[in-house]
PDB file of C-alpha atoms in Angstrom:
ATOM      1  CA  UNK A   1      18.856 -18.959  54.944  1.00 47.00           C
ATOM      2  CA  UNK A   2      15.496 -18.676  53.199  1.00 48.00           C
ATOM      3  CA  UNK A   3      15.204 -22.298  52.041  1.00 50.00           C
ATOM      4  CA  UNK A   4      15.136 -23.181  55.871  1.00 53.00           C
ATOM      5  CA  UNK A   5      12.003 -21.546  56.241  1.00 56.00           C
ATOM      6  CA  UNK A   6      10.301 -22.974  53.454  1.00 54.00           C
ATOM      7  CA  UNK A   7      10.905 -20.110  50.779  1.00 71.00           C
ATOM      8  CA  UNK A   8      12.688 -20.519  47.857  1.00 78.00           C
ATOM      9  CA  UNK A   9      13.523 -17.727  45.894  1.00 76.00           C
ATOM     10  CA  UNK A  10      12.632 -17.476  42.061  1.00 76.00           C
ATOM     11  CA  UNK A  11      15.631 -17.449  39.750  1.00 74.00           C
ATOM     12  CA  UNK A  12      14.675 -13.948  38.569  1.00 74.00           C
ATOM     13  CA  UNK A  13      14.446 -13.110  42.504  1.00 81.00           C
ATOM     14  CA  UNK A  14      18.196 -14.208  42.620  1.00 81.00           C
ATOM     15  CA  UNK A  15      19.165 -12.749  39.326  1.00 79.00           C
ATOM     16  CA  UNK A  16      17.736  -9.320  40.804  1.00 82.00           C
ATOM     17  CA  UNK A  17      19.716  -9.590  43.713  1.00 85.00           C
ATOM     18  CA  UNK A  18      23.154 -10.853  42.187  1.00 84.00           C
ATOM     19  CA  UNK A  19      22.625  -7.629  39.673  1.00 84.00           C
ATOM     20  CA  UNK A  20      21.958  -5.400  42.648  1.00 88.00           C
ATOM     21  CA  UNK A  21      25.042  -6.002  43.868  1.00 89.00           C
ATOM     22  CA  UNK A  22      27.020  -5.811  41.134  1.00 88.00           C
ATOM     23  CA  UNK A  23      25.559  -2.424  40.535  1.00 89.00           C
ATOM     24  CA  UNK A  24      26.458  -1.604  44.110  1.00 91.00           C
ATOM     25  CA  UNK A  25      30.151  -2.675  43.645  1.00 90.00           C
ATOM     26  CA  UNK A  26      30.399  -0.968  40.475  1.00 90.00           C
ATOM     27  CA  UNK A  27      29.527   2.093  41.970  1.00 92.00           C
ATOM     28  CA  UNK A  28      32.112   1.746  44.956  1.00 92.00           C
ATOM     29  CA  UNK A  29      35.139   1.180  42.392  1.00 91.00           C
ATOM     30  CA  UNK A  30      34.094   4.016  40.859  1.00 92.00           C
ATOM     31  CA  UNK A  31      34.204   5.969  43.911  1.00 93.00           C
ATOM     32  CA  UNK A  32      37.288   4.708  44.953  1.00 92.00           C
ATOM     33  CA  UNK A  33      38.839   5.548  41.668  1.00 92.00           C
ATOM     34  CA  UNK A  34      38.127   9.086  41.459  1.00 93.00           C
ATOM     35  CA  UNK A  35      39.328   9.503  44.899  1.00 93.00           C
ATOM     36  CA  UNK A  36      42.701   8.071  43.853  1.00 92.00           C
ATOM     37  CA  UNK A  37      42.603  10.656  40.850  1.00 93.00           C
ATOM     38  CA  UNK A  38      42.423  13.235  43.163  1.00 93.00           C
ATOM     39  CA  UNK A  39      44.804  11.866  45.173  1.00 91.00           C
ATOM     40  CA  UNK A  40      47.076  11.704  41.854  1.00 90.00           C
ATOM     41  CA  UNK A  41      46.513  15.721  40.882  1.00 92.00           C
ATOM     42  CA  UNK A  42      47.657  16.175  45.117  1.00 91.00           C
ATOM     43  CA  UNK A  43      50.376  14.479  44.592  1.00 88.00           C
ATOM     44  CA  UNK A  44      52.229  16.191  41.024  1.00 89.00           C
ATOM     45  CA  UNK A  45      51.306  19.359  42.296  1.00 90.00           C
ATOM     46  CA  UNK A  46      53.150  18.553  45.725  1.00 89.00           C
ATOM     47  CA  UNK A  47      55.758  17.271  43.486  1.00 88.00           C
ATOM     48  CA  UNK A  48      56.656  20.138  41.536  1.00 88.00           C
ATOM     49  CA  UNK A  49      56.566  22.264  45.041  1.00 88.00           C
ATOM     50  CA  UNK A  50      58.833  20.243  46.228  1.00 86.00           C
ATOM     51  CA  UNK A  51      61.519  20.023  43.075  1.00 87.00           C
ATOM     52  CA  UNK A  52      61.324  24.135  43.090  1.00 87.00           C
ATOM     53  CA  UNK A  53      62.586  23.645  46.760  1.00 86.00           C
ATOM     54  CA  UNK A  54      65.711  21.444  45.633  1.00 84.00           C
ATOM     55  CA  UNK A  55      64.055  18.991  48.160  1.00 85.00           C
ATOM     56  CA  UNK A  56      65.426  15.281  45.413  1.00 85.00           C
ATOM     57  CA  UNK A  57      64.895  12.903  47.710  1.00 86.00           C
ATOM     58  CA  UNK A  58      61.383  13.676  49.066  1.00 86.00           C
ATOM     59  CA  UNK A  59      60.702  14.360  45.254  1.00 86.00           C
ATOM     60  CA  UNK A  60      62.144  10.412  44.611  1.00 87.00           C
ATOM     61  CA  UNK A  61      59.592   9.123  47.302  1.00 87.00           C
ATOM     62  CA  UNK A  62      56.192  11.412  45.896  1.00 87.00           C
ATOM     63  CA  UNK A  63      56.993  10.023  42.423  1.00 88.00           C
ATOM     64  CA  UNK A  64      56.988   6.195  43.702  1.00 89.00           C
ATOM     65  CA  UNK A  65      53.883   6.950  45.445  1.00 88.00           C
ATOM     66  CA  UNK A  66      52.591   8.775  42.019  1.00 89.00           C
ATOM     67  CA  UNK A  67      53.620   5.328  40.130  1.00 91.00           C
ATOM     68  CA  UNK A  68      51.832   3.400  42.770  1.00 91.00           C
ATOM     69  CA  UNK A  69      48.527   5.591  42.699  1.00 90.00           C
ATOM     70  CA  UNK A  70      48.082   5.565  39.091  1.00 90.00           C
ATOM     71  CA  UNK A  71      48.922   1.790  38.785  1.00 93.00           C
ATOM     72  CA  UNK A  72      45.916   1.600  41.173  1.00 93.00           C
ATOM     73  CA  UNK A  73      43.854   3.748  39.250  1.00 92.00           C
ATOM     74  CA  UNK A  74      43.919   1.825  36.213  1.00 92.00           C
ATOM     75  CA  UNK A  75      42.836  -1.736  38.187  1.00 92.00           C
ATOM     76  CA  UNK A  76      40.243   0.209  38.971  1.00 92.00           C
ATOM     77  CA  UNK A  77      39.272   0.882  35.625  1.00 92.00           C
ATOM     78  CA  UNK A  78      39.691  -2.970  34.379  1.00 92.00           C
ATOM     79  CA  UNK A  79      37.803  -4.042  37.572  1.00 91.00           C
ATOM     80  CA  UNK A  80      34.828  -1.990  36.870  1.00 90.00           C
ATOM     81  CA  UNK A  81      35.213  -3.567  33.351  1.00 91.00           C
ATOM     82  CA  UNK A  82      34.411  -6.480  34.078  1.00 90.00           C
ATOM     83  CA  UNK A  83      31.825  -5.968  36.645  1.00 89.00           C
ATOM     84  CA  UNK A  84      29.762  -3.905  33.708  1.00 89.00           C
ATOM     85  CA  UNK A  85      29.952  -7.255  31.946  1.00 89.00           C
ATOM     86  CA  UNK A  86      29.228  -9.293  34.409  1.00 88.00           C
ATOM     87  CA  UNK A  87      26.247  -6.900  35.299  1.00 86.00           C
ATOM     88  CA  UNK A  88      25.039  -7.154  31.285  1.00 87.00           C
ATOM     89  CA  UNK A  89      25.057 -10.781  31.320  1.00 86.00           C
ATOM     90  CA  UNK A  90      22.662 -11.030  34.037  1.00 84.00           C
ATOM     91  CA  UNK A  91      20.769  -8.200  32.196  1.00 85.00           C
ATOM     92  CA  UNK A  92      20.981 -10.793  28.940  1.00 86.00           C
ATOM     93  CA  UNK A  93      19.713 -13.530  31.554  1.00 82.00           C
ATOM     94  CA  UNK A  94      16.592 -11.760  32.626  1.00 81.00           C
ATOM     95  CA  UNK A  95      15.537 -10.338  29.255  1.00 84.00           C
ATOM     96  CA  UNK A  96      16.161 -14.250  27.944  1.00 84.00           C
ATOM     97  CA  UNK A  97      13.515 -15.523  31.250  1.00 80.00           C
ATOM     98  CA  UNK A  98      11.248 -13.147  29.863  1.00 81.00           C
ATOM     99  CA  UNK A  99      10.843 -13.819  26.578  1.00 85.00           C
ATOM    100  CA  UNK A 100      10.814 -17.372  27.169  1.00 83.00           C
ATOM    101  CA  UNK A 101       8.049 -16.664  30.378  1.00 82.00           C
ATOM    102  CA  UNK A 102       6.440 -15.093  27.290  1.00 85.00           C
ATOM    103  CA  UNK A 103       6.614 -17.583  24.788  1.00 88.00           C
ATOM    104  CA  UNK A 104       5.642 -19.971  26.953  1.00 85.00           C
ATOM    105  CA  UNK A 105       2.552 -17.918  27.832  1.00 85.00           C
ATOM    106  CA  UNK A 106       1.756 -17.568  24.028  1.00 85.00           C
ATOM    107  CA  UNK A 107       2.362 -21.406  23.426  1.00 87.00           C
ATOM    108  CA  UNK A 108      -0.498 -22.209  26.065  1.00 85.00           C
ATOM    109  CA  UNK A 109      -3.188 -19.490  24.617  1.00 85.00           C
ATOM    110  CA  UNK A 110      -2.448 -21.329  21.362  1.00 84.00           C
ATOM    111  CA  UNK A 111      -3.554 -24.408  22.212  1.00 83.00           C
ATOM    112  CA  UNK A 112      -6.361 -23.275  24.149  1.00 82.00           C
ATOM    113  CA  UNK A 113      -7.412 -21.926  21.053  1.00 81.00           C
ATOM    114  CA  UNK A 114      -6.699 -24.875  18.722  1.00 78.00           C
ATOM    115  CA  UNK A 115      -8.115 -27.136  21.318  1.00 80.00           C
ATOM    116  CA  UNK A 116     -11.603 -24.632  21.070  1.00 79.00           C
ATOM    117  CA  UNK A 117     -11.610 -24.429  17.655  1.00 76.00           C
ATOM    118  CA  UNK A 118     -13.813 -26.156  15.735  1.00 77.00           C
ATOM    119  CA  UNK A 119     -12.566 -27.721  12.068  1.00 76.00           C
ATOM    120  CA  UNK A 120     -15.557 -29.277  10.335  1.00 81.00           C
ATOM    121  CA  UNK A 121     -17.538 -26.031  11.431  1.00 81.00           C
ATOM    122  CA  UNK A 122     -15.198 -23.836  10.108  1.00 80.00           C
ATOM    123  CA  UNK A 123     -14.635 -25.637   7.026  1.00 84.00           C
ATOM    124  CA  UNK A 124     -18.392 -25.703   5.931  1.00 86.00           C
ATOM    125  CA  UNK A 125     -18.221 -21.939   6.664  1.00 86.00           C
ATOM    126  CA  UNK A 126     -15.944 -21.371   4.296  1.00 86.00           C
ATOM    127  CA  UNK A 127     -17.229 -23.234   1.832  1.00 88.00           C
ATOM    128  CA  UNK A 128     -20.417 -21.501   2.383  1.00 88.00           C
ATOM    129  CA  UNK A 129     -18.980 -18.157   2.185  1.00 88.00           C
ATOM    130  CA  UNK A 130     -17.604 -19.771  -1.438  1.00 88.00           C
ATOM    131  CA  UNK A 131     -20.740 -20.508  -2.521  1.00 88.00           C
ATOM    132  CA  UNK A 132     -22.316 -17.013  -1.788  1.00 89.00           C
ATOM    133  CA  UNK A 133     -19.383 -15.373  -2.734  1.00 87.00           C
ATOM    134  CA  UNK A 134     -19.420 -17.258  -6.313  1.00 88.00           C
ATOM    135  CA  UNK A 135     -23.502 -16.573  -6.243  1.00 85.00           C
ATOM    136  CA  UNK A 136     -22.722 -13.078  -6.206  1.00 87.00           C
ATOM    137  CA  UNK A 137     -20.603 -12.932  -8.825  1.00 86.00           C
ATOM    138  CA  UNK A 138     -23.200 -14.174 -11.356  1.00 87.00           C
ATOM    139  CA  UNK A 139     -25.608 -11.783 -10.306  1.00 83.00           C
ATOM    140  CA  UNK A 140     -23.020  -8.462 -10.603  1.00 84.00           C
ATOM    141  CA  UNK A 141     -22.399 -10.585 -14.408  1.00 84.00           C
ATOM    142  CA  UNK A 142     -25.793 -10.938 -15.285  1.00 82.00           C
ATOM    143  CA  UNK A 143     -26.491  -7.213 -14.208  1.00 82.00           C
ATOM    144  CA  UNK A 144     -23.842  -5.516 -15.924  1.00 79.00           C
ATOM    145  CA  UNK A 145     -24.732  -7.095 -19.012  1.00 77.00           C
ATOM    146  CA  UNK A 146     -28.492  -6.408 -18.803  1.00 77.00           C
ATOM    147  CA  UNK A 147     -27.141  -2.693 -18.129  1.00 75.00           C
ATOM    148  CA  UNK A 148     -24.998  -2.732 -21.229  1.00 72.00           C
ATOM    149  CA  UNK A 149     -27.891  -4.315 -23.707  1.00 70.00           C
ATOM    150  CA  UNK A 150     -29.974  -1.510 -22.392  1.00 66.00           C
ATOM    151  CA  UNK A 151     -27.585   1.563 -23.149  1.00 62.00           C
ATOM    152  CA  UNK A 152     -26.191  -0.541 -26.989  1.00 61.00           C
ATOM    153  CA  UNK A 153     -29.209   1.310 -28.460  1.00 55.00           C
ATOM    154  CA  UNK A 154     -28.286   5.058 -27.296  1.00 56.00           C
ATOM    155  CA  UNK A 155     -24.312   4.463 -28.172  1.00 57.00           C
ATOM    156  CA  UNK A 156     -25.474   3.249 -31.586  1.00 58.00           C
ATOM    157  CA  UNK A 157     -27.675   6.254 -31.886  1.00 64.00           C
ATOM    158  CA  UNK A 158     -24.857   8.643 -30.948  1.00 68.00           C
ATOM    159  CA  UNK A 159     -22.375   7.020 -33.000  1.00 65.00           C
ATOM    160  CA  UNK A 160     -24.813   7.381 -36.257  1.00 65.00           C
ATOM    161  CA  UNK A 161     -25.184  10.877 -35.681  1.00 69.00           C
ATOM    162  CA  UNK A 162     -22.021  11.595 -34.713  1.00 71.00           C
ATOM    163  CA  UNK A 163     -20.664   9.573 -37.953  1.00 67.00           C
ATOM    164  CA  UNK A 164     -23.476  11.612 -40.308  1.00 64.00           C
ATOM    165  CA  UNK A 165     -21.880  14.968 -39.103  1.00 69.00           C
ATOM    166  CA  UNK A 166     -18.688  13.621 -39.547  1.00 71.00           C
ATOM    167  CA  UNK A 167     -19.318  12.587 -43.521  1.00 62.00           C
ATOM    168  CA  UNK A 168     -21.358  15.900 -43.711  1.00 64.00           C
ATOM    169  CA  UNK A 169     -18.402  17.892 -42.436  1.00 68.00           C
ATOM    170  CA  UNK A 170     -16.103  16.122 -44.669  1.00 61.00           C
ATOM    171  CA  UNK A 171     -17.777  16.680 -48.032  1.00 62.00           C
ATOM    172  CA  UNK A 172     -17.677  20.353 -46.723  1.00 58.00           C
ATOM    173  CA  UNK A 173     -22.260  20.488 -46.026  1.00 56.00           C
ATOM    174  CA  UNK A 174     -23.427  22.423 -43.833  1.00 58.00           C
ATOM    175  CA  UNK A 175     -27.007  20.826 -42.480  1.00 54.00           C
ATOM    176  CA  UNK A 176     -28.282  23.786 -40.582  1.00 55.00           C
ATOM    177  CA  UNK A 177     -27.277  26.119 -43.817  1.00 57.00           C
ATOM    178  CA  UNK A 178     -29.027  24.293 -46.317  1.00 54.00           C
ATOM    179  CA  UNK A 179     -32.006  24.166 -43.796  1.00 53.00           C
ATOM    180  CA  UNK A 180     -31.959  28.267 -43.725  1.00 55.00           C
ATOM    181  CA  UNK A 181     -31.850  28.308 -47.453  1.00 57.00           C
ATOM    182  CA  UNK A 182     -34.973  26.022 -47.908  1.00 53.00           C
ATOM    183  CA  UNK A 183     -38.309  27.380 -48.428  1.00 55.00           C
ATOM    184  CA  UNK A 184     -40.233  28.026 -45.257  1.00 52.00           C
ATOM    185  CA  UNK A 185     -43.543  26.415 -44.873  1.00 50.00           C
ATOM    186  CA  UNK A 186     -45.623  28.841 -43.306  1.00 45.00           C
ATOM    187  CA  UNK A 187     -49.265  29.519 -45.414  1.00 44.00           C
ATOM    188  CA  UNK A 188     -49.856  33.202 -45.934  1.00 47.00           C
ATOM    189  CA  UNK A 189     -53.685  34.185 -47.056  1.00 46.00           C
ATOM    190  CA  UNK A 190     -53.230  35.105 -50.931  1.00 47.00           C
ATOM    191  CA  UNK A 191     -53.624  38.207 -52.071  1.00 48.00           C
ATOM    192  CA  UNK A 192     -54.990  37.050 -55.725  1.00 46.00           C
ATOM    193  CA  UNK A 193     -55.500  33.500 -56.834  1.00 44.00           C
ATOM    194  CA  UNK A 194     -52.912  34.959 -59.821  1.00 47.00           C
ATOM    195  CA  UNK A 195     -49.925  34.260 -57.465  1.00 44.00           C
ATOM    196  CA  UNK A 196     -50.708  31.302 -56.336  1.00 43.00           C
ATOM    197  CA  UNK A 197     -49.001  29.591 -59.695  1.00 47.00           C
ATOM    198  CA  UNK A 198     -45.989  31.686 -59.573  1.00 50.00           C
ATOM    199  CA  UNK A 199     -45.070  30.575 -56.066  1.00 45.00           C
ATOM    200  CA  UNK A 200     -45.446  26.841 -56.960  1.00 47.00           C
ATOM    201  CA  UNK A 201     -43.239  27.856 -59.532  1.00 50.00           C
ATOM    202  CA  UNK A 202     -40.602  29.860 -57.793  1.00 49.00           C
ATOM    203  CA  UNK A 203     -40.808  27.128 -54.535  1.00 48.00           C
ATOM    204  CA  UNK A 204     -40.302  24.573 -57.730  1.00 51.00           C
ATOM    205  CA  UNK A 205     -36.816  26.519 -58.757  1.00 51.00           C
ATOM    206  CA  UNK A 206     -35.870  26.491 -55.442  1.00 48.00           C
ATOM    207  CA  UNK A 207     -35.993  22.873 -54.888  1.00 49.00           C
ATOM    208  CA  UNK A 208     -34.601  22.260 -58.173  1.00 52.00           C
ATOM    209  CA  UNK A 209     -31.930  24.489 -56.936  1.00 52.00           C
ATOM    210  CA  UNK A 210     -31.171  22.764 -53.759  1.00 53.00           C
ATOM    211  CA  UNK A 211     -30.853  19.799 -55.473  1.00 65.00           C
ATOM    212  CA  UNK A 212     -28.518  20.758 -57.937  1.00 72.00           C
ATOM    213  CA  UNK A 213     -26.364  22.187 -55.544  1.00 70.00           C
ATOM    214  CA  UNK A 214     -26.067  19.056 -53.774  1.00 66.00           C
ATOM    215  CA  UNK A 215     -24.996  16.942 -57.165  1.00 69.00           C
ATOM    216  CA  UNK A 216     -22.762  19.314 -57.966  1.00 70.00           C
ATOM    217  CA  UNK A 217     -21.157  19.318 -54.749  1.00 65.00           C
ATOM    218  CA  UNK A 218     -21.203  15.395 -54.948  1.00 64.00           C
ATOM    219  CA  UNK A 219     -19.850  15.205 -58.778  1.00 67.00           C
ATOM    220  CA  UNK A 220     -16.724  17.193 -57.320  1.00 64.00           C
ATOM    221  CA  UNK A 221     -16.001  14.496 -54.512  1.00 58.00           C
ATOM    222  CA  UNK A 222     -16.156  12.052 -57.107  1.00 58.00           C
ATOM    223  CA  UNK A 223     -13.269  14.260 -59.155  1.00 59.00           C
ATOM    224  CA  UNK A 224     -11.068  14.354 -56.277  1.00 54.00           C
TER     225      UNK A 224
END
């Protein structure tokens, strides 16, 4: 009787109702059916009352009625059946309004948005972004090779030294020990200008002995 007034109900307004219902009904059945299986467990334990008693007959009738009640009982259950489907279609239904309520929501901020935005603007944004980005990348190049001109020098250092000690090691010198055994260069006041020949001498001999110690070392390499 609303759409004599003017109203009209939504169709989610109706599918709300119609499921109400259904819900309602399904919970009478179910009511109803459990009172029948009580009405069932009454009636076998009047039953076996009445066979102790002898009483056939009356036992004849009960069991009909037993037939009857359980015969009920399982409509019941089928009934209720198909009210829960009935009840999950409508269920299907409203989720199905939803999402399409929601789509269609979606579909209208979309073009609001495509309708707003701007193409040419945002393409020369991006291609200005491009250009800086590209910009950028020269000047990280240009900087990390200045940076690795300026440190060339100090690796090339290190590896020299590094490659002397190596050589040294390997023709079995040892640098600081030949710099112990080398004379030191410290004046001392003479005692007598006698001496001062004889240490030219001996410092002579020394060198002389350095030096021969270092070909000789050499002439072996060569042997091996």
């Amino acid at each position: 009787m609303s759409f004599l007034f003017g109203k009209r109900k939504s169709p989610a307004e109706l599918l709300r109702e119609n499921k109400r219902m259904l819900d309602r009904s399904i919970r009478d059945i179910e009511r109803e059916r459990q009172g029948l299986q009580t009405q069932e467990k009454k009636l076998i334990a009047e039953i076996k009352k009445t066979a102790k008693q002898g009483q056939m007959g009356a036992v004849k009738v009960m069991a009909k009625d037993l037939i009857r009640t359980r015969h009920q009982i399982t409509k019941f259950y089928a009934l209720k059946s198909q009210l829960q489907g009935v009840s999950l279609r409508i269920q299907t239904l409203k989720s199905t309004q939803a999402m399409g309520e929601a789509m269609k929501g979606v579909t209208k901020a979309m073009g609001q948005m495509n309708r707003q935005m701007n193409l040419p603007a945002l393409q020369k944004i991006m291609q200005e972004f491009e250009r800086q980005n590209e910009k950028m990348e020269m000047v990280s190049e240009v900087m990390g090779d200045a940076i690795d001109d300026a440190l060339e020098g100090d690796e090339e250092e290190e590896e020299t030294e590094e490659l002397v000690s190596q050589v040294l090691d390997e023709i079995g010198i040892d640098i600081n020990a030949e710099l112990l055994k080398a004379p030191s260069t410290a004046v001392t006041k003479p005692e007598s200008t006698n001496k001062l020949p004889q240490a030219a001498e001996a410092a002579g001999n020394t060198e002389g002995g350095i030096d021969d110690d270092l070909q000789a070392r050499l002439d072996n390499l060569r042997k091996m």
